[in-house]
CSV table of C-alpha atoms in Angstrom, one decimal:
chain,number,residue,atom,x,y,z
A,25,MET,CA,75.5,148.4,60.9
A,26,THR,CA,74.6,145.4,61.4
A,27,SER,CA,77.8,142.8,64.0
A,28,THR,CA,78.7,139.8,61.4
A,29,THR,CA,81.2,139.3,64.7
A,30,SER,CA,81.0,135.3,65.3
A,31,PRO,CA,80.5,133.9,69.2
A,32,ALA,CA,83.3,133.0,71.2
A,33,PRO,CA,84.4,128.9,71.1
A,34,SER,CA,83.4,126.9,73.8
A,35,ALA,CA,86.0,125.7,76.6
A,36,ALA,CA,85.7,122.0,74.8
A,37,GLU,CA,85.8,124.1,71.3
A,38,ARG,CA,89.1,125.6,72.7
A,39,LEU,CA,90.5,122.7,73.9
A,40,ARG,CA,90.1,120.4,71.1
A,41,ALA,CA,91.5,123.0,69.0
A,42,GLU,CA,94.6,123.5,71.0
A,43,HIS,CA,95.1,119.7,71.9
A,44,GLY,CA,94.1,117.8,68.8
A,45,THR,CA,94.0,114.0,68.9
A,46,ALA,CA,96.1,114.3,72.8
A,47,LEU,CA,92.5,115.5,74.2
A,48,THR,CA,89.5,112.7,73.7
A,49,LEU,CA,87.1,114.9,75.1
A,50,GLY,CA,83.3,113.2,75.6
A,51,ASP,CA,79.8,115.2,75.1
A,52,ASP,CA,78.0,117.2,77.6
A,53,CYS,CA,80.7,118.4,79.6
A,54,ASP,CA,80.4,121.6,81.6
A,55,LEU,CA,83.9,123.1,81.5
A,56,PRO,CA,84.7,126.5,82.5
A,57,ASP,CA,86.4,129.5,81.2
A,58,ASP,CA,89.5,129.6,82.8
A,59,LEU,CA,90.4,125.8,82.6
A,60,VAL,CA,94.3,125.1,82.4
A,61,ILE,CA,95.0,121.8,80.7
A,62,GLU,CA,98.8,120.7,79.6
A,63,ILE,CA,99.8,118.0,77.4
A,64,ASP,CA,103.1,117.3,76.6
A,65,HIS,CA,104.4,115.3,74.1
A,66,GLY,CA,103.4,111.7,73.8
A,67,ALA,CA,100.8,111.7,76.8
A,68,HIS,CA,96.5,111.9,76.7
A,69,LEU,CA,94.1,113.3,78.3
A,70,THR,CA,90.5,111.3,78.3
A,71,ILE,CA,87.4,112.5,79.9
A,72,GLY,CA,84.5,111.2,79.3
A,73,ASP,CA,81.0,112.4,78.8
A,74,ARG,CA,79.1,114.3,81.8
A,75,VAL,CA,82.1,115.9,83.6
A,76,SER,CA,81.6,119.1,85.3
A,77,ILE,CA,84.8,120.9,86.1
A,78,ARG,CA,85.0,124.8,87.7
A,79,ARG,CA,87.1,126.9,87.9
A,80,GLY,CA,90.8,127.6,88.1
A,81,SER,CA,91.0,124.0,88.3
A,82,THR,CA,94.5,122.8,86.5
A,83,ILE,CA,94.8,119.6,84.5
A,84,GLN,CA,98.4,119.1,84.1
A,85,VAL,CA,99.4,115.8,81.7
A,86,HIS,CA,103.4,115.4,81.3
A,87,ARG,CA,105.6,113.5,78.8
A,88,GLY,CA,104.3,110.2,78.2
A,89,ALA,CA,101.4,110.1,80.9
A,90,THR,CA,98.0,109.9,80.6
A,91,VAL,CA,95.0,111.1,83.0
A,92,ALA,CA,91.8,109.1,82.7
A,93,ILE,CA,88.3,110.9,84.2
A,94,GLY,CA,85.2,108.8,83.7
A,95,ALA,CA,81.5,109.7,83.1
A,96,ASP,CA,79.5,112.0,85.4
A,97,VAL,CA,82.1,113.5,87.1
A,98,ALA,CA,82.4,116.4,88.9
A,99,ILE,CA,85.7,118.2,90.1
A,100,GLY,CA,85.4,121.3,92.0
A,101,GLU,CA,86.7,125.0,92.1
A,102,HIS,CA,91.0,125.5,92.1
A,103,THR,CA,91.9,121.8,91.9
A,104,PHE,CA,95.2,120.6,90.9
A,105,ILE,CA,95.5,117.2,89.1
A,106,SER,CA,99.0,117.1,88.0
A,107,ALA,CA,101.0,113.3,86.3
A,108,MET,CA,103.8,112.0,85.2
A,109,ALA,CA,102.9,108.4,85.2
A,110,GLY,CA,99.2,108.3,85.0
A,111,ILE,CA,95.9,109.2,87.0
A,112,ARG,CA,92.6,107.7,87.1
A,113,ILE,CA,89.2,109.0,88.4
A,114,GLY,CA,86.6,106.6,88.6
A,115,ASP,CA,83.1,107.5,86.9
A,116,GLY,CA,80.7,109.4,89.4
A,117,ALA,CA,83.6,110.2,91.5
A,118,ALA,CA,83.5,113.9,93.1
A,119,LEU,CA,86.6,116.0,94.0
A,120,SER,CA,85.4,118.8,96.1
A,121,ASN,CA,87.3,122.2,96.0
A,122,MET,CA,91.0,122.7,96.1
A,123,VAL,CA,91.9,119.3,95.5
A,124,ASP,CA,95.2,118.5,94.6
A,125,LEU,CA,96.3,114.8,92.9
A,126,HIS,CA,99.9,114.5,92.2
A,127,ASP,CA,101.7,111.2,91.5
A,128,HIS,CA,105.1,112.0,91.2
A,129,ASN,CA,107.9,113.6,93.8
A,130,HIS,CA,110.9,115.1,93.6
A,131,ARG,CA,113.8,112.7,94.3
A,132,PRO,CA,115.7,113.7,97.2
A,133,ARG,CA,119.3,115.7,96.2
A,134,THR,CA,121.7,112.6,97.4
A,135,ALA,CA,125.3,112.5,95.4
A,136,ALA,CA,123.9,110.0,92.9
A,137,ASN,CA,120.8,111.6,92.6
A,138,VAL,CA,122.9,114.9,91.7
A,139,PRO,CA,126.0,114.2,90.8
A,140,THR,CA,127.0,118.1,89.3
A,141,GLY,CA,125.5,119.3,92.1
A,142,GLN,CA,123.3,120.9,90.1
A,143,LEU,CA,121.1,123.5,91.6
A,144,VAL,CA,117.8,123.9,90.0
A,145,PRO,CA,114.5,122.5,91.1
A,146,TRP,CA,114.7,119.4,89.3
A,147,ALA,CA,118.3,118.0,88.8
A,148,SER,CA,117.4,115.1,90.9
A,149,GLY,CA,114.5,114.1,88.8
A,150,PHE,CA,111.4,112.7,89.5
A,151,GLU,CA,110.0,109.6,91.0
A,152,ALA,CA,106.0,108.6,90.5
A,153,ALA,CA,103.7,106.1,91.0
A,154,PRO,CA,99.6,105.9,89.8
A,155,ILE,CA,96.8,107.1,92.0
A,156,MET,CA,93.5,105.4,91.2
A,157,ILE,CA,90.3,106.8,92.6
A,158,GLY,CA,87.5,104.6,92.1
A,159,PRO,CA,83.8,104.8,90.6
A,160,GLY,CA,81.5,106.7,93.2
A,161,ALA,CA,84.2,108.5,95.5
A,162,ILE,CA,84.1,111.2,97.2
A,163,LEU,CA,87.3,113.5,98.2
A,164,SER,CA,86.5,115.9,100.2
A,165,ASN,CA,87.5,119.7,100.3
A,166,LYS,CA,91.6,120.8,100.5
A,167,VAL,CA,92.2,116.7,100.4
A,168,THR,CA,96.0,116.0,98.8
A,169,VAL,CA,96.4,112.2,97.5
A,170,THR,CA,100.1,111.4,97.4
A,171,ALA,CA,101.7,109.2,94.2
A,172,GLY,CA,101.0,105.3,94.3
A,173,VAL,CA,97.3,105.3,96.5
A,174,ARG,CA,94.4,103.7,95.4
A,175,ILE,CA,90.7,104.8,96.7
A,176,GLY,CA,87.7,102.2,96.6
A,177,ALA,CA,84.9,102.9,94.7
A,178,ASN,CA,82.3,104.2,97.1
A,179,ALA,CA,84.9,105.7,99.7
A,180,LEU,CA,84.0,109.0,101.2
A,181,VAL,CA,87.8,111.7,102.2
A,182,GLY,CA,87.7,113.9,104.7
A,183,ALA,CA,87.8,117.3,104.4
A,184,ASN,CA,91.9,118.7,104.6
A,185,ALA,CA,92.3,114.6,105.1
A,186,VAL,CA,96.4,114.0,103.7
A,187,VAL,CA,95.9,110.5,101.2
A,188,SER,CA,99.2,109.0,101.6
A,189,HIS,CA,98.1,105.3,101.9
A,190,SER,CA,95.3,103.0,100.3
A,191,ILE,CA,92.3,103.5,101.1
A,192,ALA,CA,89.5,100.6,101.2
A,193,PRO,CA,86.3,100.8,99.3
A,194,ASP,CA,83.2,101.3,100.6
A,195,THR,CA,85.1,103.1,103.6
A,196,VAL,CA,84.8,106.9,105.5
A,197,ALA,CA,88.8,108.0,105.8
A,198,THR,CA,89.6,111.1,107.2
A,199,GLY,CA,92.9,113.6,108.6
A,200,VAL,CA,96.7,113.6,108.5
A,201,PRO,CA,97.4,110.9,107.4
A,202,ALA,CA,93.9,109.8,106.2
A,203,THR,CA,93.0,106.6,108.5
A,204,SER,CA,89.7,104.5,108.1
A,205,ARG,CA,87.5,105.6,110.5
A,206,ARG,CA,84.0,103.2,109.6
A,207,THR,CA,82.8,101.0,106.7
A,208,PHE,CA,79.5,101.0,105.1
A,209,ASP,CA,78.0,98.8,103.0
A,210,GLY,CA,78.5,100.7,99.4
A,211,ALA,CA,75.9,101.2,96.5
A,212,PRO,CA,76.4,99.1,93.5
A,213,ALA,CA,79.5,100.5,91.5
A,214,PRO,CA,82.2,99.2,89.3
A,215,ARG,CA,85.1,97.1,90.7
A,216,GLU,CA,88.4,97.9,88.5
A,217,ASP,CA,91.5,96.2,88.1
A,218,ARG,CA,91.2,94.1,91.6
A,219,ARG,CA,94.4,94.3,92.9
A,220,THR,CA,96.0,91.0,94.1
A,221,LEU,CA,99.1,90.9,96.3
A,222,THR,CA,101.7,87.5,95.9
A,223,VAL,CA,102.6,86.5,99.3
A,224,GLY,CA,105.6,83.6,99.3
A,225,PHE,CA,106.4,81.8,102.2
A,226,PHE,CA,109.9,79.9,103.1
A,227,GLY,CA,110.7,77.1,105.6
A,228,THR,CA,110.0,73.8,107.4
A,229,SER,CA,107.3,71.5,108.1
A,230,ILE,CA,106.3,74.4,110.4
A,231,MET,CA,105.1,76.3,107.5
A,232,GLU,CA,104.5,73.3,105.0
A,233,HIS,CA,101.8,71.9,107.6
A,234,LEU,CA,100.9,68.2,106.0
A,235,GLU,CA,97.3,67.3,106.9
A,236,ALA,CA,95.3,64.7,105.9
A,237,PHE,CA,92.2,65.2,103.3
A,238,ASN,CA,89.6,63.4,102.1
A,239,ALA,CA,86.7,65.4,101.4
A,240,GLN,CA,83.8,63.2,103.1
A,241,MET,CA,86.4,64.4,106.1
A,242,ALA,CA,85.3,68.2,105.2
A,243,ASN,CA,81.3,67.7,104.2
A,244,GLN,CA,79.4,68.9,107.3
A,245,ALA,CA,76.4,67.0,104.9
A,246,ASP,CA,78.3,63.7,104.5
A,247,LEU,CA,80.6,63.2,107.1
A,248,PRO,CA,81.1,59.4,107.8
A,249,GLU,CA,79.9,57.2,110.1
A,250,VAL,CA,81.9,56.8,113.6
A,251,GLY,CA,83.7,54.1,113.6
A,252,SER,CA,83.9,53.7,109.4
A,253,LYS,CA,87.0,53.7,107.3
A,254,VAL,CA,88.0,56.7,104.7
A,255,THR,CA,90.6,56.7,102.5
A,256,VAL,CA,93.8,59.5,102.5
A,257,GLU,CA,92.6,60.8,99.3
A,258,VAL,CA,95.6,63.9,99.4
A,259,TRP,CA,98.0,66.6,101.9
A,260,ARG,CA,96.6,69.5,102.1
A,261,GLN,CA,99.3,72.1,103.7
A,262,ARG,CA,97.2,73.4,106.9
A,263,GLY,CA,98.1,75.2,109.9
A,264,TRP,CA,99.6,78.7,110.5
A,265,VAL,CA,99.6,79.6,106.7
A,266,HIS,CA,96.7,78.8,105.3
A,267,ARG,CA,95.3,80.6,108.8
A,268,LEU,CA,97.0,83.2,107.9
A,269,ALA,CA,95.7,83.2,104.2
A,270,LEU,CA,92.1,83.0,105.3
A,271,SER,CA,92.3,85.4,107.8
A,272,LEU,CA,94.0,88.0,105.1
A,273,ARG,CA,91.0,87.7,102.6
A,274,ALA,CA,88.8,87.8,104.9
A,275,ALA,CA,89.8,91.2,106.3
A,276,TRP,CA,90.8,92.3,102.9
A,277,PRO,CA,88.1,91.1,100.8
A,278,HIS,CA,88.1,93.6,98.3
A,279,VAL,CA,91.8,92.3,97.0
A,280,GLY,CA,93.4,89.0,96.3
A,281,ILE,CA,95.5,87.3,97.8
A,282,ASP,CA,97.9,84.6,96.0
A,283,VAL,CA,99.4,82.5,98.8
A,284,ARG,CA,102.3,80.5,97.8
A,285,ASN,CA,103.8,77.8,100.3
A,286,PHE,CA,106.9,76.3,100.1
A,287,GLY,CA,107.2,75.3,103.4
A,288,GLU,CA,109.6,71.7,102.9
A,289,GLY,CA,109.5,69.0,106.0
A,290,GLY,CA,113.1,68.2,107.6
A,291,ALA,CA,114.7,71.2,104.7
A,292,THR,CA,117.4,72.9,106.6
A,293,SER,CA,118.8,76.5,105.3
A,294,ARG,CA,121.1,74.3,102.8
A,295,ASP,CA,117.8,73.0,100.7
A,296,ILE,CA,115.7,75.9,101.4
A,297,THR,CA,118.4,78.3,100.0
A,298,GLY,CA,118.3,76.1,96.5
A,299,ILE,CA,114.0,76.3,96.9
A,300,VAL,CA,114.4,80.1,96.4
A,301,GLU,CA,116.5,79.7,93.7
A,302,ALA,CA,114.4,77.1,92.2
A,303,ASP,CA,111.3,78.7,92.3
A,304,ARG,CA,112.8,82.2,90.8
A,305,ALA,CA,114.9,80.3,88.1
A,306,THR,CA,111.5,78.5,86.9
A,307,THR,CA,108.8,80.8,87.8
A,308,GLY,CA,110.4,84.0,87.6
A,309,THR,CA,107.5,85.1,90.4
A,310,ASP,CA,108.1,88.8,91.8
A,311,TYR,CA,106.1,88.8,95.5
A,312,ASP,CA,105.2,91.6,97.1
A,313,LEU,CA,105.3,90.0,100.5
A,314,VAL,CA,108.1,86.6,101.6
A,315,LEU,CA,108.3,85.3,105.0
A,316,LEU,CA,111.4,83.6,105.1
A,317,GLY,CA,112.4,81.1,108.2
A,318,CYS,CA,114.9,78.5,108.8
A,319,GLY,CA,116.9,76.9,111.4
A,320,ILE,CA,115.7,74.6,113.4
A,321,ASN,CA,116.8,71.4,111.3
A,322,ASP,CA,120.3,72.2,111.0
A,323,VAL,CA,120.1,72.3,114.7
A,324,TRP,CA,118.2,69.2,115.4
A,325,ARG,CA,120.4,67.3,112.5
A,326,ARG,CA,123.1,67.9,114.8
A,327,PHE,CA,121.6,66.5,117.8
A,328,GLN,CA,119.7,63.8,116.0
A,329,ASN,CA,123.9,62.7,114.9
A,330,ARG,CA,123.0,62.9,111.1
A,331,MET,CA,126.1,65.3,110.9
A,332,SER,CA,125.8,64.7,106.9
A,333,GLU,CA,122.4,67.0,107.2
A,334,ALA,CA,124.1,69.5,109.5
A,335,VAL,CA,124.3,72.8,109.4
A,336,ASP,CA,126.5,75.0,111.2
A,337,LEU,CA,126.2,78.6,111.8
A,338,ASP,CA,128.6,79.9,110.0
A,339,GLU,CA,127.0,78.1,106.6
A,340,TYR,CA,123.2,78.6,107.5
A,341,THR,CA,124.8,82.5,108.2
A,342,ARG,CA,126.3,82.4,104.7
A,343,HIS,CA,122.9,80.9,103.2
A,344,ILE,CA,120.4,83.1,105.2
A,345,HIS,CA,122.4,86.1,103.6
A,346,THR,CA,122.3,84.9,100.2
A,347,MET,CA,118.6,84.0,100.7
A,348,LEU,CA,118.0,87.5,101.4
A,349,SER,CA,120.0,88.7,99.0
A,350,GLY,CA,118.1,87.3,95.7
A,351,LEU,CA,114.6,88.3,97.4
A,352,SER,CA,115.2,91.4,97.8
A,353,GLY,CA,115.9,91.7,94.2
A,354,TYR,CA,111.9,90.8,93.4
A,355,SER,CA,110.1,91.1,96.5
A,356,ARG,CA,108.1,94.6,97.8
A,357,ARG,CA,108.4,93.3,101.3
A,358,ILE,CA,110.3,90.5,103.4
A,359,VAL,CA,109.6,88.8,107.1
A,360,VAL,CA,112.1,87.1,108.4
A,361,VAL,CA,110.5,84.4,111.2
A,362,SER,CA,112.3,83.6,113.8
A,363,GLU,CA,112.2,80.0,114.8
A,364,THR,CA,110.1,77.9,117.0
A,365,PRO,CA,111.9,76.6,120.3
A,366,PHE,CA,112.0,72.8,120.9
A,367,GLY,CA,109.9,71.6,123.4
A,368,PRO,CA,110.1,68.3,125.0
A,369,VAL,CA,111.6,66.0,122.2
A,370,GLU,CA,114.7,64.7,124.3
A,371,ASP,CA,115.5,64.3,127.8
A,372,PRO,CA,115.4,68.4,129.2
A,373,GLY,CA,119.3,68.8,129.7
A,374,THR,CA,119.8,68.0,126.0
A,375,VAL,CA,116.2,70.5,124.6
A,376,THR,CA,118.1,73.6,126.8
A,377,GLU,CA,121.6,72.7,124.9
A,378,MET,CA,119.1,72.3,121.7
A,379,ASN,CA,117.2,75.8,122.7
A,380,ALA,CA,120.6,77.9,123.2
A,381,GLU,CA,122.2,76.7,120.3
A,382,LEU,CA,118.7,77.2,118.0
A,383,ALA,CA,118.8,80.8,119.5
A,384,ARG,CA,121.9,81.7,118.5
A,385,TYR,CA,121.0,80.3,114.8
A,386,ASN,CA,117.7,83.2,115.9
A,387,ASP,CA,120.2,85.5,116.6
A,388,ALA,CA,122.2,85.3,112.9
A,389,ALA,CA,118.4,85.7,111.3
A,390,ARG,CA,117.8,88.8,113.1
A,391,THR,CA,121.1,90.6,111.7
A,392,ALA,CA,121.3,89.3,108.6
A,393,ALA,CA,116.8,90.5,108.1
A,394,SER,CA,118.6,94.0,109.6
A,395,ALA,CA,121.5,94.2,106.8
A,396,HIS,CA,119.3,93.2,104.0
A,397,GLY,CA,116.1,95.5,105.0
A,398,ALA,CA,113.7,93.0,106.5
A,399,LEU,CA,111.8,93.3,109.6
A,400,PHE,CA,112.0,90.1,111.7
A,401,LEU,CA,109.6,88.9,113.8
A,402,ASP,CA,110.9,87.3,116.7
A,403,VAL,CA,108.1,84.3,118.2
A,404,TRP,CA,110.8,82.8,120.4
A,405,GLY,CA,109.6,85.3,123.7
A,406,PRO,CA,105.9,84.3,122.9
A,407,PHE,CA,106.1,80.9,122.9
A,408,THR,CA,108.0,80.2,125.4
A,409,ALA,CA,106.3,82.4,127.5
A,410,ALA,CA,102.6,80.5,126.4
A,411,ALA,CA,104.9,77.2,127.6
A,412,ARG,CA,105.6,78.5,130.7
A,413,HIS,CA,101.5,78.9,131.7
A,414,LEU,CA,99.8,75.8,129.9
A,415,THR,CA,99.3,73.0,132.2
A,416,PRO,CA,101.2,70.0,132.4
A,417,ALA,CA,101.1,66.8,131.3
A,418,ASN,CA,99.0,64.7,133.7
A,419,ALA,CA,100.0,61.4,135.4
A,420,GLU,CA,98.6,59.2,132.8
A,421,GLY,CA,100.2,61.1,130.2
A,422,GLU,CA,97.4,63.0,129.4
A,423,ASP,CA,98.4,66.6,127.3
A,424,PRO,CA,95.7,68.9,127.2
A,425,GLY,CA,97.5,72.4,126.3
A,426,SER,CA,101.2,71.6,124.4
A,427,LEU,CA,102.3,73.7,121.9
A,428,TRP,CA,104.0,70.5,119.8
A,429,SER,CA,102.6,67.6,118.9
A,430,ASP,CA,106.2,65.9,119.6
A,431,GLY,CA,108.5,68.7,120.5
A,432,VAL,CA,109.3,70.4,117.1
A,433,HIS,CA,105.6,70.1,115.1
A,434,LEU,CA,103.1,72.5,116.5
A,435,THR,CA,99.5,71.1,117.8
A,436,GLU,CA,96.7,73.6,116.9
A,437,LEU,CA,97.1,75.5,120.1
A,438,GLY,CA,101.0,75.8,119.1
A,439,ASP,CA,99.8,77.1,115.1
A,440,THR,CA,97.4,79.7,116.9
A,441,VAL,CA,100.2,81.2,119.4
A,442,LEU,CA,102.2,81.8,116.0
A,443,LEU,CA,99.1,82.9,113.8
A,444,GLN,CA,98.1,85.6,116.4
A,445,GLN,CA,101.9,86.9,116.7
A,446,ALA,CA,102.1,87.0,112.6
A,447,GLU,CA,98.8,89.0,112.1
A,448,ARG,CA,99.6,91.5,115.4
A,449,PHE,CA,103.1,91.8,113.4
A,450,LEU,CA,101.3,92.8,110.0
A,451,ALA,CA,98.8,94.8,111.7
A,452,GLU,CA,101.2,96.8,113.8
A,453,HIS,CA,103.5,97.5,110.6
A,454,ARG,CA,100.3,98.3,108.6
A,455,ILE,CA,102.4,96.1,105.8
A,456,VAL,CA,99.1,94.9,104.0
A,457,GLU,CA,97.9,98.9,103.6
A,458,LYS,CA,101.5,99.6,102.8
A,459,LEU,CA,101.6,97.0,99.8
A,460,LEU,CA,98.1,98.1,98.3
A,461,ASP,CA,100.1,101.2,97.1
A,462,TYR,CA,101.4,101.3,93.6
A,463,PRO,CA,105.0,101.5,94.5
A,464,LEU,CA,107.3,105.2,93.6
A,465,LEU,CA,109.6,104.0,90.7
A,466,GLU,CA,112.3,106.5,88.4
A,467,ARG,CA,110.2,108.7,86.3
A,468,ASP,CA,111.0,106.8,82.9
A,469,ALA,CA,110.8,103.0,84.8
A,470,ALA,CA,107.1,103.7,85.9
A,471,LEU,CA,105.6,104.8,82.9
A,472,ALA,CA,106.8,101.9,81.3
A,473,ALA,CA,105.6,99.3,84.5
A,474,TYR,CA,102.1,101.3,84.7
A,475,GLY,CA,101.9,102.1,81.1
A,476,PRO,CA,99.8,99.1,80.9
A,477,LEU,CA,96.5,100.3,83.4
A,478,PHE,CA,96.0,103.2,81.4
A,479,ALA,CA,96.2,101.6,77.5
A,480,ARG,CA,92.7,101.6,77.4
A,481,HIS,CA,92.4,104.7,78.1
A,482,ARG,CA,94.6,106.2,75.7
A,483,PRO,CA,93.6,105.5,71.4
A,484,ALA,CA,95.1,102.8,69.6
A,485,GLY,CA,98.5,103.3,69.1
A,486,SER,CA,99.2,105.8,70.8
């Protein structure tokens, strides 16, 4: 008797029949029979051409979320991928055995999150943020990647690592938490979705630092003759803010650094509060990082006997709280920068009195920063320490190493002291590294905020 039994459907055929339009499955994929794929309502899974997935692996795509696996991706045995916002794995990436990708966490069981006290694991809800793995990246055995992390193109993550913060392209990272160990000259790979950090500076002329500019003065191939005259074409912002922006761009060339400097010469805290409010009203900009510093003109105006412009400590304190309260609503990280001390702008006794008063304003700024969850960068100590050790002016009045050009505004040396403190502070707190992560949001908010990142990986209208 001849058997007419039909051959068992392939894994690809079974999955297409089971999930319909919720699954986009490419050609020539190598999928195991025991592959578990769970796709909830409104979710979508895209698997590119020539993807290989080994036995014992699971892919969960929860309500509304997206998982997009590029072409020529290899996924090892017993790997677990679970998305509530979105996970993207770039072309040619490799996940070794027992890799775990979860783009979500349980929220803490606070009274606000669980008002009824219900004792079930999901009662507190979830928070989520995308996981993005770049083209050509390799994750070794038993690597765990947490929510909000970007792993750059060609990156190599060592076995057993826990990747809790983003990893740059062309980088070897190992450990718990995973830390960059070295970089290399990476092979060509698509650099998708360049991340841009928006950095705002609000302060006085110490942040604004205008310099006269003529294009010929900056062109090494066409410098003007010594003794000739050039015309000032424009004022440009330079100083420590400009140099810090260059430093960030050099250290993070794969990241866009969008610097917006709202420093204004002569501004008091009263003026800067207005600048912050006007910026929000006119541009609506959300900032990844804000550096805020003011107070020196609040004090100086009183000693100049310009009493209508002076700002006393109580009013200054109100202004700093107002600015921090507003900025906290649309800035991921705020750093309040202390004012630099006064130099020899008056006789020594008056300068001592001015600095004693300015120190009180800095203390108020430190307290306000703590109250609003901002960081405080204290440059006062390093600045005064440097000033003590610099060579004083000689008998001819020449000043070979002053931090101040006029007792208030900074020389290039003063700018460098401030720059070094800012760079060290950002590095110690790993501020840029943490800002490169996607912020965790409540589950539905994450779907709304991050959905556009995955739109091209879903069928039109889904």
